[in-house]
Short mmCIF file of C-alpha atoms in Angstrom, two decimals:
data_model
loop_
_atom_site.label_atom_id
_atom_site.label_comp_id
_atom_site.label_asym_id
_atom_site.label_seq_id
_atom_site.Cartn_x
_atom_site.Cartn_y
_atom_site.Cartn_z
CA MET A 1 0.37 0.02 -0.30
CA LYS A 2 1.10 3.51 -0.66
CA LEU A 3 -0.14 6.86 1.30
CA GLU A 4 0.34 9.99 -0.60
CA GLY A 5 1.34 13.03 1.92
CA ARG A 6 3.30 15.61 1.24
CA LYS A 7 6.79 16.27 1.67
CA ILE A 8 8.59 18.60 3.95
CA TYR A 9 12.07 16.99 3.81
CA LYS A 10 14.13 15.29 0.90
CA GLY A 11 16.07 11.39 1.69
CA THR A 12 14.54 8.13 1.29
CA ALA A 13 14.75 5.56 4.34
CA GLU A 14 14.07 1.89 4.54
CA ALA A 15 13.07 0.52 7.64
CA GLU A 16 11.30 -0.54 10.99
CA ALA A 17 8.18 2.07 11.79
CA ILE A 18 7.93 2.68 15.41
CA VAL A 19 4.13 4.31 15.69
CA THR A 20 2.55 6.19 18.13
CA LYS A 21 -0.85 8.22 19.14
CA ASP A 22 1.30 10.29 21.44
CA GLY A 23 3.13 13.52 19.83
CA ILE A 24 6.47 13.73 20.88
CA SER A 25 8.69 16.22 22.17
CA PHE A 26 12.85 15.86 21.35
CA PHE A 27 14.02 18.20 24.42
CA GLY A 28 12.94 16.55 27.62
CA GLY A 29 10.98 13.44 25.74
CA VAL A 30 13.76 11.76 24.73
CA ASP A 31 17.20 11.08 25.71
CA PRO A 32 19.96 12.10 22.51
CA ASP A 33 22.19 9.85 24.35
CA THR A 34 20.10 6.32 24.21
CA GLY A 35 17.27 7.01 21.71
CA LYS A 36 15.10 6.22 24.20
CA VAL A 37 12.09 7.90 25.28
CA VAL A 38 11.69 9.06 28.12
CA GLU A 39 8.97 11.29 29.03
CA VAL A 40 7.06 9.62 32.00
CA GLY A 41 3.45 7.69 30.69
CA HIS A 42 4.43 8.34 26.83
CA GLU A 43 2.82 5.57 25.53
CA LEU A 44 6.86 4.92 24.31
CA GLU A 45 8.46 5.61 27.44
CA GLY A 46 12.28 2.97 27.70
CA GLN A 47 11.60 2.53 24.16
CA SER A 48 14.19 2.88 21.25
CA ILE A 49 13.07 5.25 18.26
CA THR A 50 17.14 4.79 17.25
CA GLY A 51 16.96 3.43 13.37
CA LYS A 52 13.54 3.52 12.84
CA ILE A 53 10.46 5.58 10.93
CA LEU A 54 9.17 7.41 13.68
CA VAL A 55 5.32 8.08 13.08
CA PHE A 56 3.32 9.89 15.10
CA PRO A 57 0.73 12.70 15.05
CA SER A 58 2.77 15.92 15.63
CA GLY A 59 5.37 17.38 17.58
CA LYS A 60 4.91 19.32 20.50
CA GLY A 61 7.04 21.05 23.61
CA SER A 62 10.43 23.66 23.71
CA THR A 63 11.75 24.60 20.25
CA VAL A 64 14.77 23.87 21.05
CA GLY A 65 13.86 20.28 20.34
CA SER A 66 14.96 20.98 16.71
CA TYR A 67 18.22 20.83 18.21
CA THR A 68 18.32 17.42 20.38
CA MET A 69 17.55 16.29 16.85
CA TYR A 70 20.58 17.12 15.77
CA ARG A 71 22.88 15.94 18.45
CA MET A 72 21.00 12.29 18.11
CA LYS A 73 21.96 12.87 14.79
CA LYS A 74 25.34 13.26 15.44
CA ASN A 75 25.24 10.29 18.22
CA ASN A 76 24.14 7.86 15.38
CA THR A 77 20.81 7.64 17.71
CA ALA A 78 18.13 9.17 15.48
CA PRO A 79 15.53 7.77 13.22
CA VAL A 80 16.33 7.23 9.88
CA ALA A 81 12.95 8.59 8.72
CA ILE A 82 10.08 11.01 10.48
CA VAL A 83 6.24 10.32 9.37
CA ASN A 84 3.53 12.93 11.07
CA LYS A 85 -0.66 13.72 10.66
CA GLN A 86 0.50 17.09 10.72
CA ILE A 87 4.24 18.60 10.82
CA ASP A 88 4.86 21.57 12.98
CA THR A 89 8.05 23.72 13.06
CA ILE A 90 10.05 22.38 15.95
CA ILE A 91 10.29 18.83 13.76
CA ALA A 92 10.01 20.18 10.30
CA VAL A 93 13.37 22.76 11.75
CA GLY A 94 14.91 19.34 13.08
CA CYS A 95 14.68 17.64 9.90
CA ILE A 96 16.12 19.79 8.11
CA ILE A 97 19.02 21.05 9.91
CA SER A 98 19.68 17.30 10.81
CA GLU A 99 18.97 15.89 7.22
CA ILE A 100 16.42 13.48 8.20
CA PRO A 101 13.54 12.24 5.43
CA CYS A 102 10.55 13.78 6.31
CA VAL A 103 6.72 13.42 5.26
CA ASP A 104 3.33 14.61 6.90
CA LYS A 105 -0.26 14.49 6.03
CA ILE A 106 -0.46 10.56 6.14
CA ASP A 107 -3.58 8.59 8.04
CA ILE A 108 -1.15 7.21 10.11
CA GLY A 109 -3.61 5.01 11.63
CA ASN A 110 -2.84 2.94 7.89
CA ILE A 111 0.63 2.38 9.60
CA LYS A 112 0.75 -0.59 12.31
CA THR A 113 4.73 -0.71 14.66
CA GLY A 114 6.65 -3.49 13.38
CA GLN A 115 6.00 -3.04 9.71
CA THR A 116 8.37 -2.19 6.81
CA ILE A 117 7.51 0.92 5.19
CA ILE A 118 10.22 3.55 2.74
CA VAL A 119 9.72 6.86 3.62
CA ASN A 120 10.00 9.05 0.31
CA GLY A 121 10.29 12.76 1.85
CA SER A 122 11.12 13.75 -1.77
CA GLU A 123 8.13 12.57 -2.91
CA GLY A 124 6.37 13.00 -0.32
CA THR A 125 4.76 9.01 -0.10
CA VAL A 126 5.24 6.27 2.10
CA GLU A 127 4.87 2.79 1.41
CA ILE A 128 4.40 -0.29 3.52
CA LYS A 129 6.14 -3.04 2.25
CA MET B 1 6.33 29.32 -3.43
CA LYS B 2 7.45 31.52 -6.34
CA LEU B 3 11.37 32.78 -5.30
CA THR B 4 13.50 35.67 -6.75
CA GLN B 5 16.73 35.16 -8.16
CA GLU B 6 18.63 35.96 -5.19
CA GLU B 7 16.28 33.63 -3.25
CA GLN B 8 16.99 30.70 -5.26
CA ASP B 9 21.03 31.19 -5.33
CA MET B 10 20.97 31.14 -1.80
CA LEU B 11 19.25 28.33 -2.07
CA ASP B 12 21.18 26.64 -4.70
CA GLY B 13 24.11 27.69 -2.39
CA LYS B 14 25.70 29.85 -4.41
CA GLN B 15 26.10 32.02 -0.44
CA GLY B 16 27.74 29.39 1.21
CA ARG B 17 26.46 26.26 3.42
CA ALA B 18 24.73 28.22 5.67
CA THR B 19 22.87 30.23 3.82
CA GLN B 20 22.10 27.40 2.00
CA LYS B 21 20.41 25.21 5.01
CA SER B 22 19.10 28.86 6.37
CA MET B 23 16.85 28.69 3.07
CA GLU B 24 15.98 25.63 2.95
CA ILE B 25 14.15 26.35 7.10
CA LEU B 26 12.40 29.32 5.22
CA THR B 27 11.25 27.87 2.25
CA THR B 28 10.20 24.11 4.01
CA LEU B 29 8.37 26.90 6.42
CA GLY B 30 6.95 29.06 3.94
CA GLU B 31 5.48 25.45 2.37
CA ILE B 32 3.65 23.87 5.37
CA PHE B 33 1.83 27.40 6.06
CA ASP B 34 1.44 28.04 2.71
CA ALA B 35 3.05 31.03 2.16
CA GLU B 36 3.35 32.92 -1.62
CA CYS B 37 6.87 34.09 -1.41
CA MET B 38 9.22 35.73 1.32
CA ILE B 39 9.81 39.01 2.39
CA LYS B 40 12.43 41.28 3.42
CA ILE B 41 12.88 41.44 6.95
CA TYR B 42 15.25 44.36 8.99
CA SER B 43 15.57 43.13 12.27
CA VAL B 44 16.33 39.75 14.23
CA GLN B 45 16.28 38.99 17.63
CA ILE B 46 17.67 35.23 18.11
CA ALA B 47 16.67 33.19 20.84
CA GLY B 48 18.33 29.71 22.28
CA VAL B 49 21.43 31.44 23.53
CA SER B 50 21.86 30.07 26.95
CA TYR B 51 23.81 26.91 27.28
CA ALA B 52 21.41 25.68 29.50
CA ASN B 53 19.08 24.78 26.31
CA LEU B 54 21.28 24.72 23.88
CA GLY B 55 23.38 21.96 24.92
CA GLU B 56 26.51 20.90 23.15
CA ALA B 57 24.16 19.46 20.08
CA GLY B 58 22.84 23.46 19.82
CA LEU B 59 26.21 24.52 20.54
CA GLU B 60 27.90 22.34 16.96
CA PHE B 61 24.72 23.56 14.80
CA LEU B 62 25.79 27.37 15.94
CA SER B 63 29.29 26.22 14.91
CA GLU B 64 28.47 24.97 11.48
CA MET B 65 26.75 28.45 11.05
CA ALA B 66 28.96 30.09 11.57
CA GLU B 67 32.42 28.78 9.40
CA ASP B 68 30.52 30.67 6.56
CA GLY B 69 27.52 32.65 7.97
CA LYS B 70 27.44 35.89 8.32
CA VAL B 71 24.12 38.47 9.10
CA LYS B 72 22.35 40.19 6.58
CA VAL B 73 20.16 42.75 9.24
CA LEU B 74 20.98 44.14 12.87
CA THR B 75 20.54 40.93 15.24
CA THR B 76 20.53 40.61 18.80
CA LEU B 77 20.38 38.03 21.23
CA ASN B 78 18.48 36.50 24.01
CA PRO B 79 19.81 36.34 27.07
CA ALA B 80 23.01 33.88 28.10
CA GLY B 81 22.67 31.12 31.03
CA MET B 82 25.38 33.83 32.83
CA ASP B 83 26.72 36.89 33.97
CA ARG B 84 29.27 37.53 31.39
CA GLU B 85 31.03 39.54 33.87
CA ASN B 86 29.58 38.76 37.15
CA TRP B 87 29.37 35.10 36.76
CA GLN B 88 31.41 33.71 39.44
CA ALA B 89 30.47 36.41 41.86
CA LEU B 90 26.11 34.79 40.86
CA GLY B 91 27.75 31.45 41.65
CA ILE B 92 28.18 29.90 38.17
CA ASP B 93 30.67 26.91 37.53
CA GLU B 94 33.40 27.56 35.52
CA GLU B 95 32.78 24.99 32.58
CA PHE B 96 29.39 26.37 32.30
CA ALA B 97 30.66 29.51 31.57
CA ILE B 98 33.28 27.97 29.60
CA ASN B 99 30.95 26.46 27.08
CA GLN B 100 28.32 29.48 27.46
CA ASN B 101 31.04 31.69 25.95
CA ARG B 102 31.62 29.41 23.70
CA ALA B 103 27.77 29.95 22.51
CA ILE B 104 28.43 33.52 22.16
CA GLU B 105 31.43 33.26 20.20
CA ALA B 106 29.80 31.71 17.65
CA PHE B 107 27.31 34.29 17.60
CA THR B 108 29.84 36.67 17.23
CA LYS B 109 31.75 35.00 14.25
CA MET B 110 28.26 35.72 12.24
CA GLY B 111 27.86 39.39 13.25
CA ILE B 112 25.14 38.72 15.87
CA ILE B 113 26.08 41.39 18.54
CA THR B 114 25.73 40.07 21.58
CA THR B 115 23.37 41.95 23.67
CA CYS B 116 22.06 39.16 25.55
CA SER B 117 18.42 40.55 26.41
CA CYS B 118 15.23 40.22 26.22
CA THR B 119 14.52 43.71 25.42
CA PRO B 120 16.08 44.38 22.25
CA TYR B 121 13.99 47.63 21.74
CA LEU B 122 14.92 49.34 25.02
CA ILE B 123 18.53 49.06 23.70
CA GLY B 124 18.90 49.63 19.70
CA ASN B 125 16.98 47.24 18.28
CA LEU B 126 13.71 49.09 17.77
CA PRO B 127 11.69 48.69 15.10
CA HIS B 128 8.79 50.85 13.44
CA PHE B 129 5.25 50.54 13.15
CA GLY B 130 4.92 48.34 10.24
CA GLN B 131 8.23 47.01 9.48
CA HIS B 132 8.49 43.02 9.19
CA ILE B 133 10.85 41.59 11.31
CA ALA B 134 12.15 38.31 12.91
CA TRP B 135 12.18 37.86 16.43
CA ALA B 136 12.33 35.11 18.67
CA GLU B 137 11.61 35.38 22.58
CA SER B 138 7.94 35.43 23.40
CA SER B 139 7.34 38.38 25.51
CA ALA B 140 9.62 40.19 23.02
CA VAL B 141 7.41 38.89 19.84
CA CYS B 142 4.18 40.85 21.64
CA TYR B 143 5.61 43.25 22.33
CA SER B 144 6.74 44.51 19.26
CA ASN B 145 3.67 43.25 17.35
CA SER B 146 1.49 44.97 19.52
CA ILE B 147 3.23 48.12 21.40
CA ILE B 148 5.22 48.90 17.97
CA GLY B 149 2.81 47.70 15.45
CA ALA B 150 5.97 45.76 13.81
CA ARG B 151 5.13 42.65 12.68
CA THR B 152 6.48 38.96 13.20
CA ASN B 153 5.54 35.57 13.81
CA ARG B 154 7.25 33.53 16.82
CA GLU B 155 9.75 32.26 16.02
CA GLY B 156 12.55 29.50 17.14
CA GLY B 157 16.29 29.51 17.53
CA PRO B 158 16.96 28.21 15.00
CA SER B 159 14.39 30.32 11.83
CA ALA B 160 15.27 33.39 13.01
CA LEU B 161 19.12 32.70 13.21
CA ALA B 162 17.94 31.78 9.25
CA ALA B 163 16.23 34.71 8.56
CA ALA B 164 19.33 36.60 10.07
CA LEU B 165 21.56 34.75 7.77
CA THR B 166 19.02 35.47 4.67
CA GLY B 167 17.75 38.64 5.34
CA LYS B 168 13.97 37.28 4.36
CA VAL B 169 10.94 35.06 6.43
CA PRO B 170 8.42 33.09 4.28
CA LYS B 171 5.49 35.91 4.52
CA TYR B 172 2.49 34.44 6.51
CA GLY B 173 1.26 34.52 9.88
CA TYR B 174 1.41 38.05 11.45
CA HIS B 175 2.85 39.63 8.72
CA LEU B 176 -0.66 40.01 6.98
CA ASP B 177 -3.32 42.49 7.75
CA GLU B 178 -6.02 39.26 7.89
CA ASN B 179 -4.31 37.04 10.36
CA ARG B 180 -3.54 40.74 12.47
CA HIS B 181 -7.58 40.97 13.45
CA GLY B 182 -8.52 41.07 17.33
CA GLN B 183 -10.76 38.24 18.16
CA VAL B 184 -11.68 37.90 21.94
CA LEU B 185 -13.34 41.18 23.23
CA ILE B 186 -12.60 41.82 26.81
CA LYS B 187 -13.06 44.60 28.91
CA ILE B 188 -11.69 45.28 31.88
CA ASN B 189 -13.55 46.53 35.23
CA ALA B 190 -10.93 46.44 37.73
CA GLN B 191 -8.00 48.98 38.17
CA VAL B 192 -4.31 48.27 36.98
CA ASN B 193 -1.44 49.40 38.33
CA GLY B 194 2.12 48.21 38.06
CA THR B 195 3.84 45.70 36.89
CA ASP B 196 3.24 42.78 38.93
CA GLU B 197 -0.53 43.08 38.71
CA PHE B 198 -0.14 43.55 34.53
CA GLY B 199 1.34 40.45 35.23
CA VAL B 200 -1.66 38.75 36.98
CA LEU B 201 -3.58 40.72 33.70
CA GLY B 202 -1.52 38.64 31.58
CA LYS B 203 -1.55 35.29 33.17
CA PHE B 204 -5.90 35.76 33.43
CA ILE B 205 -6.38 36.62 29.93
CA GLY B 206 -3.52 34.08 28.59
CA ASP B 207 -5.48 31.09 30.78
CA LYS B 208 -8.36 32.34 28.95
CA LEU B 209 -7.27 32.67 25.49
CA VAL B 210 -6.24 28.92 25.78
CA GLU B 211 -9.95 28.07 27.34
CA LEU B 212 -11.07 29.74 24.00
CA GLU B 213 -8.28 28.55 21.64
CA LYS B 214 -7.75 31.83 20.38
CA LYS B 215 -5.30 34.26 20.30
CA ILE B 216 -5.65 37.78 20.14
CA PRO B 217 -6.98 40.05 22.58
CA TYR B 218 -8.73 43.18 22.43
CA ILE B 219 -8.53 44.57 24.99
CA THR B 220 -10.91 47.49 26.90
CA GLY B 221 -10.82 48.94 30.21
CA ILE B 222 -7.17 50.35 30.50
CA PRO B 223 -6.81 54.53 30.52
CA SER B 224 -2.83 54.60 30.61
CA ALA B 225 -0.35 51.81 30.74
CA THR B 226 3.66 52.74 31.14
CA VAL B 227 5.99 50.77 29.44
CA GLU B 228 6.98 48.84 32.17
CA GLU B 229 3.80 47.65 32.92
CA LEU B 230 3.01 47.08 28.83
CA LYS B 231 6.35 44.95 29.00
CA SER B 232 5.18 43.12 32.10
CA PHE B 233 1.71 42.01 30.36
CA CYS B 234 3.63 41.16 27.21
CA ALA B 235 5.55 38.65 28.86
CA SER B 236 2.44 36.95 30.68
CA VAL B 237 0.08 36.81 28.12
CA ALA B 238 2.91 34.94 25.70
CA THR B 239 3.68 32.60 28.60
CA TYR B 240 0.39 31.98 29.94
CA GLY B 241 -1.35 32.29 26.78
CA GLY B 242 0.86 31.82 23.88
CA THR B 243 -0.27 35.09 22.51
CA ALA B 244 1.64 36.98 19.65
CA LEU B 245 -0.28 40.31 19.69
CA PHE B 246 -3.00 41.88 21.28
CA HIS B 247 -5.14 45.07 20.74
CA MET B 248 -5.31 47.70 23.91
CA LYS B 249 -7.94 50.00 22.99
CA GLY B 250 -6.12 53.42 23.72
CA ILE B 251 -2.58 51.95 23.89
CA THR B 252 -1.40 49.85 21.34
CA PRO B 253 -1.33 51.65 17.13
CA GLU B 254 -3.39 49.38 15.44
CA TYR B 255 -6.56 48.70 17.85
CA ASP B 256 -8.78 50.53 15.34
CA LYS B 257 -7.24 49.42 12.11
CA TYR B 258 -9.25 45.91 11.65
CA PRO B 259 -13.28 45.28 12.56
CA LYS B 260 -13.80 45.17 16.65
CA PRO B 261 -14.29 41.51 17.72
CA SER B 262 -17.92 41.40 18.47
CA ASP B 263 -18.84 37.49 19.01
CA ILE B 264 -17.05 36.69 22.65
CA VAL B 265 -17.06 39.18 25.02
CA PHE B 266 -15.84 38.49 28.37
CA GLU B 267 -15.33 40.96 31.33
CA ILE B 268 -12.70 41.25 34.23
CA ASN B 269 -13.72 42.37 37.22
CA GLN B 270 -10.82 42.66 40.72
CA ASP B 271 -12.75 39.91 41.96
CA ASN B 272 -11.08 37.78 38.49
CA LEU B 273 -7.45 39.29 39.32
CA ASP B 274 -7.25 38.77 42.98
CA LYS B 275 -8.05 35.04 42.71
CA THR B 276 -5.48 35.13 39.87
CA ARG B 277 -3.13 36.78 42.22
CA ALA B 278 -3.53 34.35 44.41
CA GLU B 279 -2.36 31.04 42.17
CA LEU B 280 1.01 33.00 41.62
CA ILE B 281 1.77 32.58 45.42
CA ASP B 282 1.94 29.22 47.02
CA ASN B 283 1.38 29.75 50.84
CA ASP B 284 4.21 27.43 52.04
CA ILE B 285 7.16 29.45 50.44
CA ILE B 286 9.85 29.85 52.07
CA ILE B 287 11.83 33.16 50.23
CA ASP B 288 15.69 33.30 50.04
CA PHE B 289 15.40 34.91 46.55
CA VAL B 290 14.18 37.55 45.37
CA SER B 291 14.55 39.03 41.98
CA ILE B 292 13.30 41.90 40.15
CA GLY B 293 13.63 42.19 35.75
CA CYS B 294 11.58 39.73 34.29
CA PRO B 295 11.29 40.88 31.16
CA HIS B 296 14.59 42.44 32.08
CA ALA B 297 14.64 45.72 34.59
CA SER B 298 14.43 49.23 32.33
CA ILE B 299 16.26 52.12 33.81
CA HIS B 300 13.46 53.67 34.88
CA GLU B 301 12.98 50.85 37.19
CA ILE B 302 16.60 50.15 37.99
CA ALA B 303 16.32 54.50 39.08
CA ASN B 304 13.15 53.21 41.00
CA ILE B 305 15.12 50.50 42.78
CA ALA B 306 17.72 52.65 43.74
CA LYS B 307 15.67 55.14 45.32
CA LEU B 308 13.49 52.43 47.46
CA LEU B 309 17.13 50.93 48.64
CA GLU B 310 19.51 53.75 49.68
CA GLY B 311 20.78 53.20 52.89
CA LYS B 312 19.31 49.90 53.45
CA LYS B 313 20.76 46.35 53.54
CA VAL B 314 19.21 43.64 51.60
CA LYS B 315 19.51 40.49 53.84
CA LYS B 316 18.24 37.50 51.02
CA GLU B 317 20.32 36.48 48.13
CA PHE B 318 19.15 39.60 45.28
CA TRP B 319 18.90 39.97 41.19
CA ILE B 320 18.33 42.44 39.41
CA THR B 321 18.44 41.07 36.69
CA THR B 322 18.69 43.52 32.60
CA ALA B 323 20.66 44.28 29.62
CA ARG B 324 24.38 44.97 29.98
CA PRO B 325 23.39 48.95 28.00
CA THR B 326 21.21 49.67 30.88
CA LYS B 327 23.78 48.02 33.79
CA ARG B 328 26.62 50.69 32.32
CA ILE B 329 23.31 53.63 32.22
CA ALA B 330 22.54 53.01 35.63
CA ASP B 331 26.48 52.75 36.56
CA GLU B 332 26.80 56.23 35.18
CA ALA B 333 24.25 57.72 36.82
CA GLY B 334 24.98 56.47 40.22
CA TYR B 335 22.17 54.01 41.03
CA SER B 336 24.66 50.54 40.39
CA LYS B 337 26.34 52.38 43.50
CA ILE B 338 23.66 52.86 45.69
CA ILE B 339 22.37 49.31 44.79
CA GLU B 340 25.98 46.89 45.33
CA ASP B 341 26.28 49.18 48.25
CA ALA B 342 22.66 47.64 49.80
CA GLY B 343 24.00 43.88 49.13
CA ALA B 344 22.01 43.60 46.16
CA LYS B 345 23.66 42.23 42.35
CA PHE B 346 23.53 43.08 38.72
CA ALA B 347 22.45 39.84 36.52
CA ALA B 348 23.25 41.50 33.06
CA ASP B 349 23.25 39.76 30.21
CA THR B 350 21.18 36.77 31.82
CA CYS B 351 18.10 36.03 34.13
CA CYS B 352 16.57 33.63 36.07
CA VAL B 353 14.72 32.31 33.38
CA VAL B 354 18.04 30.60 31.59
CA ALA B 355 20.39 30.60 34.47
CA PRO B 356 21.39 26.99 35.81
CA ILE B 357 20.16 27.65 39.21
CA LYS B 358 17.75 24.82 39.11
CA GLY B 359 17.43 24.05 42.55
CA ARG B 360 19.76 26.28 44.42
CA PHE B 361 16.66 28.10 46.28
CA LYS B 362 13.69 26.87 47.88
CA GLY B 363 11.25 30.25 47.13
CA ILE B 364 11.49 33.20 45.09
CA MET B 365 10.11 36.34 44.99
CA VAL B 366 9.42 38.90 42.22
CA ASP B 367 7.07 40.88 40.47
CA SER B 368 6.72 39.14 37.39
CA ALA B 369 4.20 36.66 36.36
CA LYS B 370 6.18 35.15 32.95
CA ALA B 371 9.37 34.40 36.31
CA CYS B 372 6.10 32.77 38.49
CA TYR B 373 5.61 30.39 35.58
CA TYR B 374 9.33 29.51 34.52
CA GLY B 375 10.42 28.90 38.60
CA ARG B 376 8.18 26.77 39.69
CA ALA B 377 8.20 24.58 35.79
CA LYS B 378 12.17 25.06 34.86
CA ASN B 379 13.93 25.85 38.45
CA LYS B 380 12.05 23.80 41.41
CA PHE B 381 11.07 26.79 44.14
CA LYS B 382 8.22 28.08 45.22
CA VAL B 383 6.93 31.19 44.49
CA LYS B 384 5.40 35.03 45.59
CA ILE B 385 4.18 37.55 43.43
CA GLY B 386 4.56 40.91 44.95
CA THR B 387 4.75 45.23 43.82
CA ILE B 388 8.18 46.46 43.23
CA GLU B 389 7.62 47.57 46.76
CA ALA B 390 6.79 44.65 48.24
CA CYS B 391 10.14 42.70 47.04
CA ILE B 392 12.71 45.03 48.55
CA GLU B 393 10.66 45.37 51.58
CA GLU B 394 10.69 41.45 51.47
CA ALA B 395 14.68 41.56 50.67
CA THR B 396 15.37 43.73 53.41
CA LYS B 397 13.52 42.69 56.33
#
C-alpha cells in the first residue's frame, strides 16, 4: 500500500516503523544519548527510536527540540525518517538541520509498529511493504 | 512558493552552506504554512542562547553555521545563562562559563551583536510601525507586534538565525493584515496598576485564551500604562496564552485598524484578578531569593529600585536582571553604587529563566508573572508575586 502525503524533507529510508498516538517532545522527552523515549507516561516510554521510522501525530514542546534531533543525528541515535499526521515547526526545522527524511499529511492509522515501510521525502510518499 | 533569483541562488548554495541551510529552513516553513513568497526583514532577535538550553548539540549546530554564515540585518541576542563579567560572584561554575562563551563566540563570528537581552527594543534594536522583522523570545515578539506595531511570527532559535543569515522570512501569519484581527473582546472593569498587576492580568487573559482556543485579544478599559507595565503584561500573556499580538484600546497602534471582535466577549473584575494573584503565591513558601527584571529591568525601574534601597541592607540573595547597556547607564547615573552598597547584585546578560539555578534556592519573590511560571516549572522553586516595593521590603526584612 502506498500513502500519499506532503514532502517536508528530502531523502528516502526503508526501516521498521515505530508508531505512537502521542505527540513527541524531543527536548526533555527523548534521551539523545540512548535514543530512548523518556517522557513519563508516554506510550513509547522506555522504547528506542534509533534506526527506526518514527510515526506520530505531531511534535510538541520547546523549540530547543530541533537541536536535540540534530544531536541525535550526530550521536547516531536518531530515527532514519519521520512520518507525521501534521508537521509542526520544531519537527520540520529539526529534520532540515539534521537531514532526516520527513513526510506529513499521512493517515498514520494505516501504519503498524513492526511493519517495514519506505519513506520517500522527495515525493512525499510512504509505502507499506 | 515563488522565489526571486537571489533567493533561488541562496537555496542553490551560491552564497555558501549556512545561507543554503537557512533558505532550506525558510522555504520549507513557507510551504508548510502556504506562504506565496518570501519578504525582506529588517531586524532579528535570536533565542536559544543559554548553554543550559542549547547543550552540546545546539552549540555544534551554531558552530557549523558560523563557518561561513554572516548576518544580513541587525541581529541581537536573548539572555545567556550567565552574567558575562560577573558570573563567578553569581555562583556559576567554570565549565558552564566556558561552554556559554563558546556559544557566544559562534554568534559573534556570524556578526550578531551579543547584547544578551530579552528587551532588544530598549537597547537599540527598535523596529518601527509596520516593519517586517523576525524575532524569537515570546515576550519581545508580543511587545513588537502589539506595542510597536511591527510584524513578526513567533520564531524559534534556528528559524530566527535562518532569517538573520538570509534577510528573509516566508510571508505568512502575523506578516499579513488578515491574521492580525482581534478575536476576543475583553472588557476590564478594574484598576490595574504596577508591573505585578499587569502580569496578573496577562495570566488571567492568557489562561482564558487557551481555554477559548483563541490567540488575539482586543482589550478595553485600560486608560493608561507605562512601558514597564506593558512589557510585564506582554511577557505574561505570551507565557500563559502563547499570545503574539493583542490590541488595547487607546494604547496600541492598531487597535482601530481592524474590525472590533464582537462574538466572544468577557469581562474581568477585581475578583478575577485577586483569584489569579492567589494562584501566583505558594502558601508554604520560604523566601530566600528575590529577583526583579523579568523581562529585563529598564533604567526607569533601576532608578526606582535605587531610591527604595538607598541606605538599606538586603538580607537575602537579591538579583536585578537587566541588559548590559542599561547597567552601564545605571553605573553612570550612580544607581549601581547605591544598589550594590545595599548588598543587591546585578545579573546583566542573563535572567532567572535561563540561568542554571535549578534547586539553588527554595523560594523566589518576583514582580513578574512570567518569572513565577519558569521559577516553578524549570527551577522547582516556590514562588510569590508582589509589587517592586513589596519585593524590596521582603529582601531587606
